Every structure is written in structure tokens, then in C-alpha cells.
XYZ file of C-alpha atoms in Angstrom:
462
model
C 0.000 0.000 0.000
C 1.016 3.548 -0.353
C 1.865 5.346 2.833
C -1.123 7.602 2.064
C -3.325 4.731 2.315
C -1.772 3.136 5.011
C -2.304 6.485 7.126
C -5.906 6.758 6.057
C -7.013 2.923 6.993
C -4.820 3.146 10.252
C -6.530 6.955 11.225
C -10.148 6.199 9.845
C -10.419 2.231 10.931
C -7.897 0.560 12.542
C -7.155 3.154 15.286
C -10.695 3.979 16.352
C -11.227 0.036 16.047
C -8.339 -0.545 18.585
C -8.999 2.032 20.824
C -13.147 1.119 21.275
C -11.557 -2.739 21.678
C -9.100 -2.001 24.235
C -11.558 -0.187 26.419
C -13.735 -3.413 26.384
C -10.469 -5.351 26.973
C -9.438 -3.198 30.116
C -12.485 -3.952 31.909
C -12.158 -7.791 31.387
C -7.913 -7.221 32.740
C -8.844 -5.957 35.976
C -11.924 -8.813 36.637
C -8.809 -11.158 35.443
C -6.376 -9.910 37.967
C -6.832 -8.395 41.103
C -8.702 -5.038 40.179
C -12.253 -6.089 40.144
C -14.881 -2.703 40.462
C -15.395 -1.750 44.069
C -19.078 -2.271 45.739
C -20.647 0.638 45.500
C -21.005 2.321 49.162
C -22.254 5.973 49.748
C -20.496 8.869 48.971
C -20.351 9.739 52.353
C -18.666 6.315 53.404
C -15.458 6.214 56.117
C -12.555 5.448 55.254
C -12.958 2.624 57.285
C -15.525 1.808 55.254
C -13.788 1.832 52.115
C -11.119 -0.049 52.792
C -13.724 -2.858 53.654
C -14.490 -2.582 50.026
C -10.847 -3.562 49.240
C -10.349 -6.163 51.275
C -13.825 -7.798 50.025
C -12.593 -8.250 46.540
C -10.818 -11.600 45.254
C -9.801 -12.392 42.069
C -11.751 -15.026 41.268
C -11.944 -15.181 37.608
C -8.154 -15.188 37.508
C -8.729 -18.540 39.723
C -11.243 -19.717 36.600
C -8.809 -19.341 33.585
C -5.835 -20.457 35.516
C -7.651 -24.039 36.799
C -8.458 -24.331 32.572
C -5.117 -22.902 31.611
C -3.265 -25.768 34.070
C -5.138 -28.463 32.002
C -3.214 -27.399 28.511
C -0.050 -28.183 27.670
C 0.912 -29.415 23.990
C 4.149 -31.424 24.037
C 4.379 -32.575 20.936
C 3.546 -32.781 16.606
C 2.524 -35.597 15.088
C 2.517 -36.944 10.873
C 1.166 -40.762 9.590
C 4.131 -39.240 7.452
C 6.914 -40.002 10.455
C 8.908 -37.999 12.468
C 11.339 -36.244 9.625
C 7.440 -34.550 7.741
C 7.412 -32.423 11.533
C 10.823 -32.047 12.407
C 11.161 -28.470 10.278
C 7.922 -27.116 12.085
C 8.788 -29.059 15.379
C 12.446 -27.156 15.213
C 10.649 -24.010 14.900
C 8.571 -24.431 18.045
C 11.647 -25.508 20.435
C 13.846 -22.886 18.616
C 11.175 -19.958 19.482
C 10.487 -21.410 23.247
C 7.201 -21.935 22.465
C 6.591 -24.325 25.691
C 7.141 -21.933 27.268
C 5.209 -19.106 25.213
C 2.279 -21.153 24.598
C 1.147 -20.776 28.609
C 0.910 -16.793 27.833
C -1.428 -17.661 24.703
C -3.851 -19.757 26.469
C -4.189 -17.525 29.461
C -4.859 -14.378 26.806
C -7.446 -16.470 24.870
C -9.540 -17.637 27.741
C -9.072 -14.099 29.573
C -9.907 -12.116 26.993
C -11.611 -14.904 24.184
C -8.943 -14.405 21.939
C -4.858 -13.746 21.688
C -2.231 -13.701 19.135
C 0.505 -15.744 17.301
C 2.885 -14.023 14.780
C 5.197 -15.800 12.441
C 7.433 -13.354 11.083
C 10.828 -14.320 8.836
C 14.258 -14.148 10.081
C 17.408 -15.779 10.745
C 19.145 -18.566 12.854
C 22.470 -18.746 14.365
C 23.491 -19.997 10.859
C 22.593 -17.273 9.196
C 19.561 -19.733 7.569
C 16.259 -18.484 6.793
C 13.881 -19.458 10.254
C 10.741 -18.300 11.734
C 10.307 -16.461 14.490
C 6.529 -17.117 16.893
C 6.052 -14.820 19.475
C 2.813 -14.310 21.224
C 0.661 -10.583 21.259
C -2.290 -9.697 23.736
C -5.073 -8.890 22.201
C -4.973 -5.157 24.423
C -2.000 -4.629 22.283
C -3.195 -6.096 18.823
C -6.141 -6.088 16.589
C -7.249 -7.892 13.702
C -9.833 -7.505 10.905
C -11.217 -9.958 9.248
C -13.775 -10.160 5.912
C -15.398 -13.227 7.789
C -14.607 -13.285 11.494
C -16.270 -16.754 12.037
C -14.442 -18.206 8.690
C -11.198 -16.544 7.443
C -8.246 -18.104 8.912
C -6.042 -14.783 8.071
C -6.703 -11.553 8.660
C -6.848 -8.648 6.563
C -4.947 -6.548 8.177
C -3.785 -6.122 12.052
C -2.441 -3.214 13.797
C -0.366 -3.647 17.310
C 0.029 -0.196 19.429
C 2.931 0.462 21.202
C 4.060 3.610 24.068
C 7.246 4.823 22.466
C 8.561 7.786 24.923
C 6.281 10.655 23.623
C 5.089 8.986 20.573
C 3.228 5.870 20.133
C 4.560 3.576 17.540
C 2.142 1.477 15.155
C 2.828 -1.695 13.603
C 0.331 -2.381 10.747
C 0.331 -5.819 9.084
C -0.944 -6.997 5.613
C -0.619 -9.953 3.208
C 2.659 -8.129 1.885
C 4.411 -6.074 4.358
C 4.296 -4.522 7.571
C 4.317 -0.794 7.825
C 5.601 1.249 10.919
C 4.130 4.732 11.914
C 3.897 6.895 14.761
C 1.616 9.081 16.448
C 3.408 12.197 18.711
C 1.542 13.415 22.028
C -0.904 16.036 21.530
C -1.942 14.579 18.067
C -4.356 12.462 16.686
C -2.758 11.604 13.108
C -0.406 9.138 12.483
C 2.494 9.925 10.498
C 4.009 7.434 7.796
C 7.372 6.176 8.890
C 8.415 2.758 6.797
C 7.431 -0.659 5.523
C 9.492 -3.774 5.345
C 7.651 -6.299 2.699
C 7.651 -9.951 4.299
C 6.895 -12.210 1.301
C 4.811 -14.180 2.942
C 1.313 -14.482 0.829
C -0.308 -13.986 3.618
C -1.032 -11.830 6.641
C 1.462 -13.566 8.949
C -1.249 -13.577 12.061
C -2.627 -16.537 14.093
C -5.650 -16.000 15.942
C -6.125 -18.121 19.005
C -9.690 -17.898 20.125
C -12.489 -19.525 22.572
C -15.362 -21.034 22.270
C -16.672 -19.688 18.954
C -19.495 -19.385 17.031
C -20.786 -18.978 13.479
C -21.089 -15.029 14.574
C -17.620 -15.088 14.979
C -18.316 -14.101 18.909
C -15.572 -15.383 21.248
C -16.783 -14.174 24.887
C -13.953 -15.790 27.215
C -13.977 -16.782 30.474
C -13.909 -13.593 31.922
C -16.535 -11.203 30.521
C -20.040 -13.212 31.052
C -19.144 -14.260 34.315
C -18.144 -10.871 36.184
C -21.846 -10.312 37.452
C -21.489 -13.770 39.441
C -18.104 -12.723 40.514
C -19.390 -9.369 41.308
C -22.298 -10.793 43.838
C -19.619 -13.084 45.459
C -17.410 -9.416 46.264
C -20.431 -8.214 47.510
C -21.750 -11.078 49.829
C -17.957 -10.565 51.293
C -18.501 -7.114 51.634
C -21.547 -7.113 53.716
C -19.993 -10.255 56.211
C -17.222 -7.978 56.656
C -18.873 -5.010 57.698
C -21.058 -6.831 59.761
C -18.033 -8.536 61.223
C -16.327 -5.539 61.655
C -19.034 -2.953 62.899
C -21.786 -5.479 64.774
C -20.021 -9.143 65.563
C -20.062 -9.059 69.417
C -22.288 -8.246 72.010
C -23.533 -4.594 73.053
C -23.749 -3.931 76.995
C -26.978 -1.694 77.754
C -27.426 0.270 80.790
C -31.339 1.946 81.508
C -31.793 4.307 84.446
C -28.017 5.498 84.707
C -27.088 8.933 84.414
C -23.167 10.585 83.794
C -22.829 13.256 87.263
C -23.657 16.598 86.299
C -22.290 18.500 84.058
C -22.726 22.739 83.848
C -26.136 21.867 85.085
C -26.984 19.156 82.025
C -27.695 15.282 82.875
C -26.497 13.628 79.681
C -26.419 10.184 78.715
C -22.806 8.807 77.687
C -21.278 5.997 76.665
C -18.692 4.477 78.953
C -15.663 3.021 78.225
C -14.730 0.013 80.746
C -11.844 -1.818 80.837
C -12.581 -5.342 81.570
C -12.209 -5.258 85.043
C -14.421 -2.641 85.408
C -17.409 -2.671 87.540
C -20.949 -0.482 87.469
C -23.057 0.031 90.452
C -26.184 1.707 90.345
C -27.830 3.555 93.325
C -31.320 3.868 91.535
C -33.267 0.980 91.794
C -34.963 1.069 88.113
C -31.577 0.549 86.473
C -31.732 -2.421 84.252
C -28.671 -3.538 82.460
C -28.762 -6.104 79.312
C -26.853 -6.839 76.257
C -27.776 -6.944 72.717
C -26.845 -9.990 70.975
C -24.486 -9.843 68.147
C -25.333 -10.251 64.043
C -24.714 -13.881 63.392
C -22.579 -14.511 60.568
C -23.899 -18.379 59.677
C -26.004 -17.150 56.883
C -23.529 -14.279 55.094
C -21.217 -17.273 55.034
C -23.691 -19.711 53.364
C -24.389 -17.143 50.684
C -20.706 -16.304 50.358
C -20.478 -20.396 50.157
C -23.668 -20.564 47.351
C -22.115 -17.737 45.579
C -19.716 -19.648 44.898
C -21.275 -22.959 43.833
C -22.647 -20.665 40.976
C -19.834 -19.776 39.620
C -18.452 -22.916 39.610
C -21.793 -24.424 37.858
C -21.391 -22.083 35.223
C -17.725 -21.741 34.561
C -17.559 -25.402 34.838
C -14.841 -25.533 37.118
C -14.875 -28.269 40.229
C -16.365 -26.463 43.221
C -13.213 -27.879 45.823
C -10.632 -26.125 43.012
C -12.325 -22.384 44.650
C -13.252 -23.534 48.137
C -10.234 -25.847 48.607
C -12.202 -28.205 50.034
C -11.370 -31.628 49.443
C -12.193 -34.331 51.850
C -11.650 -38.079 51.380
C -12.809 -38.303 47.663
C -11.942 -41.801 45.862
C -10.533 -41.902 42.345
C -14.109 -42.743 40.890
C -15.350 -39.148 42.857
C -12.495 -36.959 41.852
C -13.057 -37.874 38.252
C -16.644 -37.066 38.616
C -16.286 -34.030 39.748
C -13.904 -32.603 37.412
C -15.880 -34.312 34.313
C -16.855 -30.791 33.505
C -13.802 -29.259 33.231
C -12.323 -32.368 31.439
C -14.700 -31.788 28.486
C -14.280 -28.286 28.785
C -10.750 -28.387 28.682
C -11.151 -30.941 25.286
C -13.119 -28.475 23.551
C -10.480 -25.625 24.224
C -7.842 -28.368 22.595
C -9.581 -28.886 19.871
C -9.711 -24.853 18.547
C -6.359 -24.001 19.891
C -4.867 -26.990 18.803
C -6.144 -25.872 14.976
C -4.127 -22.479 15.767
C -1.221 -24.030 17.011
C -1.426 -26.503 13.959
C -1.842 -22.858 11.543
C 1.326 -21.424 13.553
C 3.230 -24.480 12.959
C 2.614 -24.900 9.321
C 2.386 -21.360 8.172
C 6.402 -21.333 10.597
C 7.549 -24.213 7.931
C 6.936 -22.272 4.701
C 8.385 -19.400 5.758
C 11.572 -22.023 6.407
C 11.319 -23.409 2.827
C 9.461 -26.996 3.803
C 6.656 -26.852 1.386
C 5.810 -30.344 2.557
C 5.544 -29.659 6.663
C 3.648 -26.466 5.460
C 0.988 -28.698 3.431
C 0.879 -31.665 5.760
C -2.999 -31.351 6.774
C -2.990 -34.776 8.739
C -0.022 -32.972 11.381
C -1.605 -32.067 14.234
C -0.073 -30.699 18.043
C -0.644 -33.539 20.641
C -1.252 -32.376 24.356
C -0.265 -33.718 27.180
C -2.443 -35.564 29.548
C -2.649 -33.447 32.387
C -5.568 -36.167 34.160
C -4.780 -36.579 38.084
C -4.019 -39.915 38.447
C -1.106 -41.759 39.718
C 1.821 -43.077 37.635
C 1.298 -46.863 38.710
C -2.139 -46.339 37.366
C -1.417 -44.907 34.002
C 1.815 -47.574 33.491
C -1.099 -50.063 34.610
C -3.454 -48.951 32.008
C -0.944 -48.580 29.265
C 0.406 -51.737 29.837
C -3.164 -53.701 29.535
C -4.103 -51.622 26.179
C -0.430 -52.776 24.882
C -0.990 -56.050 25.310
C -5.121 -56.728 25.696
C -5.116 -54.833 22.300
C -1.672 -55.236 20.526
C -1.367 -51.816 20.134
C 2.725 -51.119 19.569
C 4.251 -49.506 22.632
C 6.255 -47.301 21.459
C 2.854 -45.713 19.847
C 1.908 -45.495 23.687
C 5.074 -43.417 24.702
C 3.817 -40.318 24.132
C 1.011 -41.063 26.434
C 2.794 -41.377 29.349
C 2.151 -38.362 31.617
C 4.630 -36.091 31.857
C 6.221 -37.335 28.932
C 7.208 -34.585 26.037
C 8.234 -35.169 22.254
C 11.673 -34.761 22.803
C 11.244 -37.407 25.675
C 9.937 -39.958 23.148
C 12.439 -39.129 19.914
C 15.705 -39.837 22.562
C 13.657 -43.295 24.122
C 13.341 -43.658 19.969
C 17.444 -43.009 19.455
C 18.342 -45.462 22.614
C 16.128 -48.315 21.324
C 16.707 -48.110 17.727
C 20.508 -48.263 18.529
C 20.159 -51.023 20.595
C 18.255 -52.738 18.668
C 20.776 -54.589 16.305
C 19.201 -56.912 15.216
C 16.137 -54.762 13.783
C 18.867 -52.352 12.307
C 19.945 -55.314 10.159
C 16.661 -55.679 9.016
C 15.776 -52.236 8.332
C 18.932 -52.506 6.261
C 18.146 -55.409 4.289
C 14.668 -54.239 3.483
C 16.086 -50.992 2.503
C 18.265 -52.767 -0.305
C 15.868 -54.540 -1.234
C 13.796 -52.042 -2.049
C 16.735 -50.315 -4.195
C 17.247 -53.109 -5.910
C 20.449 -54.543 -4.251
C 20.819 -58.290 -3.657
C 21.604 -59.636 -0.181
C 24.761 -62.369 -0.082
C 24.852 -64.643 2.767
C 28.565 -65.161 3.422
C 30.154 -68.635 4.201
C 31.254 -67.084 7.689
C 28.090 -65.492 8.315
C 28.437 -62.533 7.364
C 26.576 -60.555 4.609
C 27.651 -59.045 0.955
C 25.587 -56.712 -0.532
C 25.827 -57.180 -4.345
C 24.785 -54.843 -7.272
């Protein structure tokens, strides 16, 4: 594009685009963390009041994403084509630390209902064309899309940046990105440079959340804040009634303060607790008013919270931290939810991971990773179970079923792709015997005849 255009779709569309998002987004950040909206008290309210308010709120959506978040991990790509059709792409995600990165795309898309991937071109340690995946937040990056429920890539994409005085824009297309600034004060941006990519394509993986054909992706933030919300509030009110009316009031009727410039005034006494009152009138009556019971602010604190974890789908004990003598058979009952909760996020962030992957191998030159449609990411099983038990259960299905075990490697928990390729290496070069044979099948299949030698050995002959 020319950098006329470029500074007309930025100042007309993508800006005001970003700028209505991110105010959206900034609501859903502070429900995510620790900055939920304060319960509204009069204007007139203490201070002691107000901090009540602060100490009421807990971040319990953050609790939501992370127990979903915890249940995704990919460790590993898989071809029917064999370990050398992934290793470009596979390369690509160790090289770029994407174990690492992937945690930070997860916990964007199910904060916010969508994050980032890009794949931009650069170079290796060699020198060697390579791609480089980083993650983007969504409050720093925005996409546009012709169909936001279909299109795979996206038009175009702009990512804001704070640059000293100026912010700095980074606007992406299916041919080159485009840098330009805006200073302080103005509302303009200014042309700076573009850099062309060569892609084909706008190099921009959306990772997204339970979508629909409307191309909607709420989260797991934004529909629940009203439950959360109630929950701060129930909190609230215990702890003002904890605070201001949780212990018994001492009444005395009938007694008077001494005089005082010729007024009788009522008072309230301090005592210590060793303090004693006597009365000389006979009609004084002393009592005590009882104190607000707290039973039932705690019971709707506690059915606040069974809400929210009915409709987040997240096991009730993983917010209350109660967990008491539950067997195997009950634990997995109660976090059957989340389990097919947690499957459905796999499948659609698995098909961006696959995108980042693929679209990370043509940029490296491997036209046949980049086209391999059956290679999919794998993800690790993240079930709580015990390692006897899963050994156990592997070990029947290998041999009940005569399925090979080195297919059931990878299914180990806790076991990652580069676990399985070096178990691969070890057994493979042990395995002498099945090296010879690989061998021989190998010439045969060139066309070489195998020789049985009188001492045993073998002569391959041409």
C-alpha cells in the first residue's frame, strides 16, 4: 500500500477500532487480575468503610482461567508421514520457546476470548532463513477480518505500542508490515516505513475460545463478572457486619453521667474489663444486645460460589479448597466438567497451534511440513491420576489390544516429544538386530541383492 493509504485505513479504521476494543479489553484485565470494580457504598462512606471494600474483593476469575489454563499443555507434533514430515515445524517451536510461550497464549485467549501468534521471517544462528513465533495480547493487537467466524487470516492487524512521547504502530498486511507513529498532543499518524515480508499472507494466528458462526468469542472472563461481582459483595456485607456489629452490646437503663454545667447527659462508657458499674437507683436495668450472626452471610458467600463454579464449569473444591476423602471414581466425577471443557479448548487451539506451525515451515522453505494437513499438536495428559495407574493402564491396552508400545510413549504423563524421539534413538541403537533388518529391506527395495557369506556374514551385491 502507499503510505497515504496506510495512514488513512490506520486513522479512519484501525485506530478507532483498537482504541473502542481495548476499552472493552481493560475492563475484562482488571476482573482477570486483582482489580475487580469496588461495591458501591455511599459517597459519604469512612474510610474505614472503604477499605472494607478492598479487602472484600478476590480475584476469582483469575482462579477460573488459571484451573483451565493448568489443564493445557501441547508437548508434541505428530505426521502418519513419520517424524522427519514435523521435524522443520517441530524445530521451529523448540527454537522460538514456544513451551514456554504457549502458557501466555492460552491464558490471553480464555481471559480475553482471543490472543495472538505471529510468524514473522528471520534468521538462525546460521545465518539460515527461520521463523520467528512470538505471542501478542489482544490489548495490544487487533485484527480484521472479511469473515470473522471463517477466514483463517486476517486482513490486516495493527499492534500499538508507548514509544517515549510517541506511540509507535505496527500495521500488518498480506505483503508487508508498515511502521508509523503518532506524537503526544496529536491524533494523526504519520508514515514512517514498511518492510515487505513475502509471505502471501497476513502472517497472524488467531487463538480464540469457544466460537461461534457469529464469529463471537466471549472468554472466560466477561459473562461471568456479574457472578463474581455478587460473590465481592456477599464478602462485603460479612465484613462489615463482622467488623461494625459481631459481638455483644452492653446496655445500661436508668443510669445517668454526674452533672455536668447543670446538664444530665447520657454517655457511653468506656470500661476496661475489670471494670465494675453500680447503680444507686433501683430502676436501672442492664442487658446486652446480641451480636449479628454470621452463619447465613457465610452460606451465601459459600452458594455464591457454587454458581460460579456451575457455570464456569470448574470443580467447586478447586475455589473452596475443600477436598475431603474423595476416591478416584469421585475426583473424576467431579472434574468431568472441566475435562470436556478443557477438550473443547484443545480442539480450537490446537487448529491455531497446527496454523502457527505450518504457516512457521513455509516461511523455512518446507513446502511439505507447510501442506501436511494430517499434522496435528498432541497435548499432554494433564488427568490426576497416579503413575502406577497410568503404566497399569498402558500396559493392559499394549498387550489386551496389541497396540505397539512405542505408539503409547507419548502417552505417558509427563512425557514430552523430545522425551519420546531420545527413548526412539536409545532403542533403535540397541536394537541390532532390527537395524539389520531395516537394512536389508532398505536394499531390497533399491534393488540390491543380499549375499549370505560362508562365515556369516553378509555381501551386498549390485
Amino acid at each position: 500500500m502507499r503510505p497515504k493509504a496506510v495512514e488513512e485505513l490506520v486513522g479512519d479504521q484501525l485506530l478507532p477500532l483498537w482504541e473502542s476494543e481495548r476499552e472493552r479489553l481493560d475492563r475484562v484485565d482488571r476482573w482477570y487480575r486483582w482489580q475487580a470494580d469496588d461495591v458501591r457504598v455511599p459517597r459519604a462512606a469512612t474510610p474505614e468503610l472503604r477499605s472494607l471494600v478492598e479487602l472484600s474483593k478476590t480475584p476469582w476469575l483469575g482462579l477460573v482461567v488459571s484451573t483451565i489454563a493448568q489443564a493445557m499443555y501441547v508437548d508434541g507434533y505428530r505426521s502418519p508421514d513419520g517424524e522427519a514430515a514435523t521435524a522443520t515445524a517441530w524445530e521451529a517451536w523448540q527454537r522460538n520457546d514456544w513451551d514456554a510461550r504457549q502458557l501466555a497464549i492460552h491464558r490471553g485467549a480464555l481471559a480475553y476470548g482471543y490472543s495472538f501468534a505471529t510468524v514473522m521471517p528471520g534468521v538462525d544462528g546460521d545465518g539460515q532463513p527461520a521463523a520467528v513465533m512470538r505471542g501478542v495480547s489482544p490489548r495490544r493487537m487487533q485484527a480484521v477480518y472479511q469473515d470473522p467466524a471463517e477466514d483463517d487470516w486476517p486482513m490486516y492487524t495493527i499492534r500499538c505500542e508507548s514509544s517515549g512521547s510517541a506511540t509507535i504502530l505496527r500495521v500488518l498486511d498480506e505483503e508487508a508490515e508498515y511502521f508509523l507513529s503518532i506524537e503526544r498532543g496529536s491524533d494523526r499518524p504519520v508514515f514512517i516505513e514498511h518492510r515487505e515480508h513475502g509471505i502471501g499472507v497476513c502472517p497472524v494466528v488467531r487463538y480464540w475460545d469457544h466460537r461461534d458462526l457469529d464469529g463471537r468469542t466471549p472468554g472466560e472472563v466477561e459473562p461471568f463478572v456479574p457472578v463474581a461481582a455478587r460473590i465481592n459483595k456477599t464478602s462485603f456485607d460479612r465484613m462489615m457486619v463482622q467488623h461494625f456489629s459481631s459481638w455483644k452490646v452492653r446496655t445500661a437503663a436508668g443510669m445517668t453521667k454526674p452533672e455536668d454545667e447543670g446538664e444530665v447527659r447520657q454517655a457511653k462508657l468506656a470500661l476496661r474489663q475489670d471494670d465494675m458499674l453500680i447503680a444507686e437507683d433501683p430502676d436501672t436495668k442492664f442487658g446486652t444486645l446480641d451480636e449479628t450472626p454470621l452463619s447465613g452471610f457465610i452460606s451465601a458467600w459459600e452458594s455464591d460460589i457454587e454458581a460460579l463454579a456451575a457455570v464456569t464449569q470448574t470443580p467447586t473444591h478447586a475455589l473452596t479448597g475443600k477436598l475431603i476423602n474423595l476416591s478416584a471414581e469421585a475426583l473424576a466425577a467431579a472434574r468431568a466438567a472441566l475435562t470436556q471443557k478443557v477438550a473443547e479448548y484443545q480442539k480450537g487451539f490446537g487448529k491455531s497451534h497446527d496454523q502457527t506451525l505450518k504457516l512457521a515451515a513455509h516461511i523455512e522453505g518446507d513446502a511439505g511440513a507447510a501442506t501436511d494437513w494430517q499434522a496435528h499438536v498432541t497435548w499432554q495428559d494433564m488427568e490426576v491420576r497416579s503413575f502406577s495407574q497410568a503404566a497399569d493402564a498402558l500396559g493392559k491396552v499394549a498387550q489386551m489390544l496389541g497396540v505397539p508400545v512405542r505408539a503409547l510413549w507419548p502417552r505417558i504423563p509427563g512425557v514430552t516429544k523430545t522425551d519420546v524421539d531420545e527413548w526412539s534413538r536409545i532403542a533403535d541403537e540397541s536394537d541390532t538386530v532390527g537395524a539389520l533388518l531395516t537394512e536389508m529391506q532398505a536394499q531390497a527395495e533399491t534393488g540390491a541383492a543380499v549375499e549370505v557369506a560362508p562365515d556369516g556374514g553378509d555381501r551386498a551385491g549390485f
